[in-house]
PDB file of C-alpha atoms in Angstrom:
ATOM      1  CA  UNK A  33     107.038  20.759 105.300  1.00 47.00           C
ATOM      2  CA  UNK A  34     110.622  20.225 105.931  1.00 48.00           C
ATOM      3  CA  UNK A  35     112.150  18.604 108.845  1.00 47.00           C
ATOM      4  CA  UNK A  36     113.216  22.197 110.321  1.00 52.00           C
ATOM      5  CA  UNK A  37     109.619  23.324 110.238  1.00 49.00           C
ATOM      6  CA  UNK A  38     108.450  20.406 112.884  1.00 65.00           C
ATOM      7  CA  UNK A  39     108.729  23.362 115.451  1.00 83.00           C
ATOM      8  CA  UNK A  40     107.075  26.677 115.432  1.00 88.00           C
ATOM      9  CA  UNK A  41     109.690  28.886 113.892  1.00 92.00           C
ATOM     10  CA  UNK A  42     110.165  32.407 115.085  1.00 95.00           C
ATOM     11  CA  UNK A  43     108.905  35.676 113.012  1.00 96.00           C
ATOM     12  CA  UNK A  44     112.220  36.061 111.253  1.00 97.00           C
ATOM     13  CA  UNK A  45     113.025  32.177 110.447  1.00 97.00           C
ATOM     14  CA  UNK A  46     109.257  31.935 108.773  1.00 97.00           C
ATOM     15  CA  UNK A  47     109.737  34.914 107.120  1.00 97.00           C
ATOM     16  CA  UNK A  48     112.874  34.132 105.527  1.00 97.00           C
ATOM     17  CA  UNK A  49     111.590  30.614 104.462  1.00 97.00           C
ATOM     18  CA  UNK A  50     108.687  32.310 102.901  1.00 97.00           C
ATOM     19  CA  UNK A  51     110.828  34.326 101.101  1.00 97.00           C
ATOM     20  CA  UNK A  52     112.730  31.143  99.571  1.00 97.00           C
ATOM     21  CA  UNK A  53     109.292  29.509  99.000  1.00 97.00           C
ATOM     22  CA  UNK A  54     108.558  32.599  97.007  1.00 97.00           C
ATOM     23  CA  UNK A  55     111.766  32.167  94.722  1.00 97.00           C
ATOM     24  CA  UNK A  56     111.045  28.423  94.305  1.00 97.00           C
ATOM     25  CA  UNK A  57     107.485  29.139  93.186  1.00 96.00           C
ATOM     26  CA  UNK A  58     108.553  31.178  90.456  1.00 96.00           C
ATOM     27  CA  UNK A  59     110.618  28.988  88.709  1.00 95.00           C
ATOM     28  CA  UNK A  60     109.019  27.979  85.598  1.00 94.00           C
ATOM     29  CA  UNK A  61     109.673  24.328  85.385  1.00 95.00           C
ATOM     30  CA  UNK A  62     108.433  23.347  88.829  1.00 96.00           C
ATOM     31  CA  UNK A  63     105.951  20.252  88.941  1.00 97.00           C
ATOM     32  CA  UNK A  64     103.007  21.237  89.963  1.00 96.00           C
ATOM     33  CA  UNK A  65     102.825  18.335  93.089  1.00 97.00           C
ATOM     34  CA  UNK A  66     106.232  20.433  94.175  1.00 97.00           C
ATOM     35  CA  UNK A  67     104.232  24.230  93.823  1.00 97.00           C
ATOM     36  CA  UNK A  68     100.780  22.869  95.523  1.00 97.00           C
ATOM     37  CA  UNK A  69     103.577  21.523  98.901  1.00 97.00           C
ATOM     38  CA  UNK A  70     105.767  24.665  98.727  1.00 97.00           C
ATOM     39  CA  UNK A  71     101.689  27.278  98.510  1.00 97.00           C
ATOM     40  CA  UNK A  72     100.551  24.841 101.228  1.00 98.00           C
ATOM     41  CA  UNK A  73     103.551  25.353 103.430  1.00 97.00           C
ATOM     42  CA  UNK A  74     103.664  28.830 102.489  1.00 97.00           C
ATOM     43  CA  UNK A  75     100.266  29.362 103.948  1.00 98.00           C
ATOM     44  CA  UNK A  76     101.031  27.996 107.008  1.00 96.00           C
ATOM     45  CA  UNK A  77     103.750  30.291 107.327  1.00 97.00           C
ATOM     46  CA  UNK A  78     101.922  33.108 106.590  1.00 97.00           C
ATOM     47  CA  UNK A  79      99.303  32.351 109.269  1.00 97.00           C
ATOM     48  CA  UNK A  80     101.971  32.098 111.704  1.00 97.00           C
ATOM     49  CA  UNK A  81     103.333  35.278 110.500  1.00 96.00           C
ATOM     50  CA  UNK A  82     100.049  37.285 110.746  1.00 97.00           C
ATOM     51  CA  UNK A  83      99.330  35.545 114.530  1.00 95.00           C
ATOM     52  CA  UNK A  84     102.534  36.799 115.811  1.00 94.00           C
ATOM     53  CA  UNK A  85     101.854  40.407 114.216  1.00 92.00           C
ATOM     54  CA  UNK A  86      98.507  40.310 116.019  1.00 88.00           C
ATOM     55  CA  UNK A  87     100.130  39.150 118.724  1.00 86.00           C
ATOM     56  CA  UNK A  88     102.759  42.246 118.979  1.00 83.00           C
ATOM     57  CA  UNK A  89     100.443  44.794 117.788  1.00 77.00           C
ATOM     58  CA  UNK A  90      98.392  44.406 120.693  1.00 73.00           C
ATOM     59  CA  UNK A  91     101.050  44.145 123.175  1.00 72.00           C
ATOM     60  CA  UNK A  92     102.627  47.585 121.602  1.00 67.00           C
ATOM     61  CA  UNK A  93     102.351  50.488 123.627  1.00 49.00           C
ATOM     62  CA  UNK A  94     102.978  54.063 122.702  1.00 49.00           C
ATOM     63  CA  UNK A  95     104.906  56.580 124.728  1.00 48.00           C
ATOM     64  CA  UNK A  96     103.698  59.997 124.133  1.00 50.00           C
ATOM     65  CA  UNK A  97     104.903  62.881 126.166  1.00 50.00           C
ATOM     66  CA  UNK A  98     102.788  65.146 128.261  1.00 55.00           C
ATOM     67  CA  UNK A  99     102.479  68.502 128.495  1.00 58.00           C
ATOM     68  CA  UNK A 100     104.248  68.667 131.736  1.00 63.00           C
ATOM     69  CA  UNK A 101     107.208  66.426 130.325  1.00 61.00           C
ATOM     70  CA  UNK A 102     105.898  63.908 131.853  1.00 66.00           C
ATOM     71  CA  UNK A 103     105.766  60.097 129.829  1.00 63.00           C
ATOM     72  CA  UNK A 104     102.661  58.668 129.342  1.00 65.00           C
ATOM     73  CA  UNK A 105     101.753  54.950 127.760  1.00 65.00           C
ATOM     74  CA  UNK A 106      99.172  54.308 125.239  1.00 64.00           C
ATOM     75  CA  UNK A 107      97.563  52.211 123.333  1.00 64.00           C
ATOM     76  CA  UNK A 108      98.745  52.043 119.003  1.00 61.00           C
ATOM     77  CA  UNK A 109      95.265  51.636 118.112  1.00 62.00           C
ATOM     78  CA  UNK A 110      93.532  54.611 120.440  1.00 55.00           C
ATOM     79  CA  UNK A 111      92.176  57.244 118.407  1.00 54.00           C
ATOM     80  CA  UNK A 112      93.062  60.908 119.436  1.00 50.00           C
TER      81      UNK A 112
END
């Protein structure tokens, strides 16, 4: 991993640097030592990436309004 990545980047940062990971991988002369260090440190991203997801989805709320005009919170995930 680089230097930069020695912190826990935020969503946006990881998701940008898996997006250049993603244009390096498809270049047709890398050496395969470079593509195995760019997929490892592209799964690492993407766990981070699906963690903070996780994280926000259940921390979402909903605001539906009542009947009565009133707001009312709920959860994403509830069925109705």
């Amino acid at each position: 991993m680089s230097e930069d990545m020695n912190k826990t980047p935020d969503f946006e940062t990881a998701l940008k640097r898996l997006e250049t990971l993603v244009k390096e991988l498809e270049k047709p002369d890398l050496p395969l030592e470079k593509s195995m260090e760019l997929f490892q440190e592209g799964t690492k991203l993407v766990a981070l990436c699906r963690g903070i997801l996780d994280q926000a989805e259940q921390e979402v709320k909903v605001l539906l309004e009542t009947s009565d005009g009133q707001m009312k919170e709920e959860d994403l995930d509830q069925d109705d």
